[in-house]
Amino acid sequence: MKHILLGIVMLTLSGCFGEGDKIHTVDELMADQALLAKITSECRNNPGALRQTPNCQNAAAADWKLRLERMNRALGG
């Protein structure tokens, strides 16, 4: 009986974690500017709860890398 109950709980909880919880890499975010803007906006709107999440950290890193690339191109590098 315990195993059946445990199985039901596990199946129920597995449905809670969908595509919205996907962790995007820095490279993915650099390639998809719209996704980067969306995640950055969400992180800035709720920094207390989201600042330390992997997606917010990856978005900050991707934004920083893109800014450096743009500065490099502007300086002729």
Coordinates of N, CA, C and O in Angstrom, one line a residue:
M1 N 0.8 -1.2 0.0 CA 0.0 0.0 0.0 C 0.9 1.3 0.0 O 0.6 2.2 -0.7
K2 N 2.0 1.2 0.8 CA 2.9 2.4 0.8 C 3.5 2.7 -0.5 O 3.7 3.8 -0.9
H3 N 3.8 1.6 -1.2 CA 4.5 1.8 -2.5 C 3.5 2.4 -3.6 O 3.9 3.2 -4.4
I4 N 2.3 2.0 -3.5 CA 1.3 2.5 -4.4 C 1.1 4.0 -4.1 O 1.1 4.8 -5.0
L5 N 1.0 4.4 -2.9 CA 0.8 5.8 -2.5 C 2.0 6.6 -2.9 O 1.9 7.7 -3.4
L6 N 3.2 6.0 -2.7 CA 4.4 6.7 -3.1 C 4.5 6.9 -4.6 O 4.9 8.0 -5.1
G7 N 4.1 5.9 -5.3 CA 4.0 6.0 -6.8 C 3.1 7.1 -7.3 O 3.4 7.9 -8.2
I8 N 1.9 7.2 -6.6 CA 0.9 8.2 -7.0 C 1.5 9.6 -6.7 O 1.3 10.5 -7.5
V9 N 2.1 9.8 -5.6 CA 2.7 11.1 -5.2 C 3.8 11.4 -6.2 O 3.8 12.6 -6.7
M10 N 4.6 10.5 -6.6 CA 5.7 10.8 -7.5 C 5.2 11.2 -8.9 O 5.7 12.1 -9.5
L11 N 4.2 10.5 -9.4 CA 3.6 10.8 -10.6 C 2.9 12.2 -10.6 O 3.0 13.0 -11.6
T12 N 2.2 12.5 -9.5 CA 1.6 13.8 -9.4 C 2.6 14.9 -9.4 O 2.4 15.9 -10.1
L13 N 3.7 14.8 -8.6 CA 4.7 15.8 -8.6 C 5.5 15.9 -9.9 O 5.9 17.0 -10.2
S14 N 5.6 14.8 -10.6 CA 6.4 14.9 -11.9 C 5.7 15.8 -12.9 O 6.3 16.4 -13.8
G15 N 4.4 15.9 -12.8 CA 3.6 16.8 -13.7 C 3.8 18.3 -13.4 O 3.5 19.1 -14.2
C16 N 4.3 18.6 -12.2 CA 4.5 20.0 -11.8 C 5.7 20.6 -12.5 O 5.9 21.8 -12.5
F17 N 6.6 19.8 -12.9 CA 7.9 20.3 -13.5 C 7.8 20.1 -15.0 O 8.1 19.0 -15.5
G18 N 7.5 21.2 -15.7 CA 7.4 21.1 -17.2 C 8.5 21.8 -17.9 O 9.5 22.1 -17.4
E19 N 8.2 22.2 -19.1 CA 9.1 22.9 -20.0 C 9.5 24.3 -19.4 O 10.6 24.8 -19.7
G20 N 8.6 24.9 -18.7 CA 8.9 26.2 -18.1 C 10.0 26.2 -17.1 O 10.6 27.3 -16.9
D21 N 10.4 25.1 -16.6 CA 11.4 25.0 -15.6 C 12.8 24.6 -16.3 O 13.7 24.4 -15.6
K22 N 12.8 24.6 -17.6 CA 14.1 24.3 -18.3 C 15.1 25.3 -18.0 O 14.9 26.5 -18.0
I23 N 16.3 24.8 -17.7 CA 17.5 25.7 -17.5 C 18.2 25.9 -18.8 O 18.6 25.0 -19.5
H24 N 18.3 27.2 -19.2 CA 18.9 27.5 -20.5 C 20.4 27.8 -20.3 O 20.7 28.5 -19.3
T25 N 21.2 27.4 -21.2 CA 22.6 27.7 -21.1 C 22.9 29.1 -21.6 O 22.1 29.8 -22.2
V26 N 24.1 29.6 -21.3 CA 24.5 30.9 -21.7 C 24.5 31.0 -23.2 O 24.0 32.0 -23.8
D27 N 25.0 30.0 -23.9 CA 25.0 30.0 -25.4 C 23.6 30.0 -26.0 O 23.4 30.7 -27.0
E28 N 22.7 29.3 -25.4 CA 21.3 29.3 -25.9 C 20.7 30.7 -25.7 O 20.0 31.2 -26.6
L29 N 21.0 31.3 -24.6 CA 20.4 32.7 -24.4 C 21.1 33.7 -25.3 O 20.4 34.6 -25.8
M30 N 22.4 33.5 -25.6 CA 23.0 34.5 -26.5 C 22.5 34.3 -27.9 O 22.4 35.3 -28.6
A31 N 22.1 33.1 -28.3 CA 21.6 32.9 -29.6 C 20.1 33.3 -29.8 O 19.7 33.7 -30.9
D32 N 19.4 33.4 -28.7 CA 17.9 33.7 -28.7 C 17.7 35.0 -27.9 O 17.5 35.0 -26.7
Q33 N 17.8 36.1 -28.6 CA 17.7 37.4 -27.9 C 16.3 37.7 -27.3 O 16.2 38.3 -26.2
A34 N 15.3 37.1 -27.9 CA 13.9 37.3 -27.3 C 13.8 36.5 -26.0 O 13.3 37.1 -25.0
L35 N 14.3 35.3 -25.9 CA 14.3 34.5 -24.7 C 15.2 35.2 -23.6 O 14.8 35.3 -22.5
L36 N 16.3 35.7 -24.0 CA 17.2 36.4 -23.1 C 16.5 37.6 -22.5 O 16.5 37.9 -21.3
A37 N 15.8 38.4 -23.3 CA 15.1 39.6 -22.8 C 13.9 39.2 -21.9 O 13.7 39.9 -20.9
K38 N 13.2 38.1 -22.2 CA 12.1 37.6 -21.4 C 12.6 37.2 -20.0 O 12.1 37.7 -19.0
I39 N 13.7 36.4 -20.0 CA 14.2 35.9 -18.7 C 14.8 37.1 -17.9 O 14.6 37.2 -16.7
T40 N 15.6 38.0 -18.6 CA 16.1 39.1 -17.9 C 15.1 40.0 -17.2 O 15.2 40.5 -16.1
S41 N 14.0 40.2 -18.0 CA 12.9 41.0 -17.5 C 12.3 40.4 -16.2 O 12.0 41.0 -15.2
E42 N 12.0 39.1 -16.3 CA 11.5 38.3 -15.1 C 12.4 38.4 -13.9 O 11.9 38.6 -12.8
C43 N 13.7 38.3 -14.2 CA 14.6 38.3 -13.1 C 14.7 39.7 -12.4 O 14.8 39.9 -11.2
R44 N 14.6 40.8 -13.3 CA 14.6 42.1 -12.7 C 13.4 42.5 -12.0 O 13.4 43.3 -11.1
N45 N 12.3 41.9 -12.4 CA 11.0 42.2 -11.7 C 10.8 41.5 -10.4 O 10.0 41.9 -9.6
N46 N 11.6 40.5 -10.1 CA 11.5 39.7 -8.9 C 12.9 39.3 -8.4 O 13.2 38.1 -8.3
P47 N 13.8 40.2 -8.2 CA 15.2 39.8 -7.9 C 15.3 39.1 -6.5 O 16.2 38.2 -6.4
G48 N 14.5 39.3 -5.6 CA 14.6 38.7 -4.3 C 14.4 37.2 -4.4 O 15.1 36.4 -3.8
A49 N 13.5 36.7 -5.2 CA 13.2 35.3 -5.4 C 13.9 34.7 -6.5 O 14.2 33.5 -6.4
L50 N 14.3 35.4 -7.5 CA 14.9 34.8 -8.7 C 16.4 35.0 -8.9 O 17.0 34.4 -9.8
R51 N 17.0 35.9 -8.2 CA 18.4 36.3 -8.5 C 19.3 35.1 -8.5 O 20.2 35.1 -9.3
Q52 N 19.1 34.2 -7.6 CA 20.1 33.1 -7.5 C 19.7 31.8 -8.3 O 20.4 30.8 -8.3
T53 N 18.6 31.9 -9.2 CA 18.2 30.8 -10.0 C 19.2 30.7 -11.1 O 19.8 31.6 -11.6
P54 N 19.4 29.4 -11.6 CA 20.3 29.2 -12.7 C 20.0 30.0 -14.0 O 20.9 30.5 -14.6
N55 N 18.7 30.1 -14.3 CA 18.3 30.9 -15.5 C 18.7 32.4 -15.4 O 19.2 33.0 -16.3
C56 N 18.5 33.0 -14.2 CA 18.8 34.4 -14.0 C 20.3 34.6 -14.1 O 20.8 35.5 -14.6
Q57 N 21.1 33.7 -13.5 CA 22.5 33.8 -13.5 C 23.1 33.6 -14.9 O 23.9 34.3 -15.4
N58 N 22.5 32.6 -15.7 CA 22.9 32.4 -17.0 C 22.5 33.6 -17.9 O 23.3 34.0 -18.8
A59 N 21.4 34.2 -17.7 CA 20.9 35.4 -18.4 C 21.8 36.5 -18.2 O 22.2 37.3 -19.1
A60 N 22.3 36.7 -17.0 CA 23.2 37.8 -16.6 C 24.5 37.6 -17.3 O 25.1 38.5 -17.9
A61 N 25.0 36.4 -17.3 CA 26.3 36.1 -18.0 C 26.2 36.3 -19.5 O 27.1 36.8 -20.1
A62 N 25.0 35.8 -20.1 CA 24.8 36.0 -21.5 C 24.8 37.4 -21.9 O 25.3 37.9 -22.9
D63 N 24.0 38.2 -21.1 CA 23.9 39.7 -21.4 C 25.3 40.3 -21.3 O 25.6 41.1 -22.1
W64 N 26.1 40.0 -20.3 CA 27.4 40.5 -20.2 C 28.3 40.2 -21.4 O 29.0 41.0 -21.9
K65 N 28.3 38.9 -21.8 CA 29.1 38.5 -23.0 C 28.6 39.2 -24.2 O 29.5 39.6 -25.0
L66 N 27.3 39.4 -24.4 CA 26.8 40.1 -25.6 C 27.3 41.6 -25.6 O 27.6 42.1 -26.6
R67 N 27.2 42.2 -24.4 CA 27.7 43.6 -24.3 C 29.2 43.7 -24.6 O 29.6 44.6 -25.3
L68 N 30.0 42.8 -24.1 CA 31.4 42.8 -24.4 C 31.7 42.6 -25.9 O 32.5 43.3 -26.5
E69 N 30.9 41.7 -26.6 CA 31.0 41.5 -28.0 C 30.7 42.8 -28.8 O 31.4 43.2 -29.7
R70 N 29.6 43.5 -28.4 CA 29.2 44.7 -29.1 C 30.2 45.8 -28.9 O 30.6 46.5 -29.8
M71 N 30.8 45.9 -27.7 CA 31.8 46.9 -27.4 C 33.1 46.6 -28.3 O 33.7 47.5 -28.8
N72 N 33.4 45.3 -28.4 CA 34.6 44.9 -29.2 C 34.4 45.3 -30.6 O 35.3 45.8 -31.3
R73 N 33.2 45.0 -31.2 CA 32.9 45.4 -32.6 C 32.9 46.9 -32.7 O 33.4 47.4 -33.8
A74 N 32.4 47.6 -31.8 CA 32.4 49.1 -31.9 C 33.8 49.7 -31.9 O 34.0 50.7 -32.5
L75 N 34.7 49.0 -31.2 CA 36.1 49.5 -31.1 C 36.9 49.0 -32.2 O 38.1 49.2 -32.3
G76 N 36.3 48.2 -33.1 CA 37.0 47.7 -34.3 C 37.8 46.4 -34.0 O 38.7 46.1 -34.8
G77 N 37.4 45.7 -33.0 CA 38.1 44.5 -32.6 C 37.6 43.2 -33.2 O 36.8 43.0 -34.0

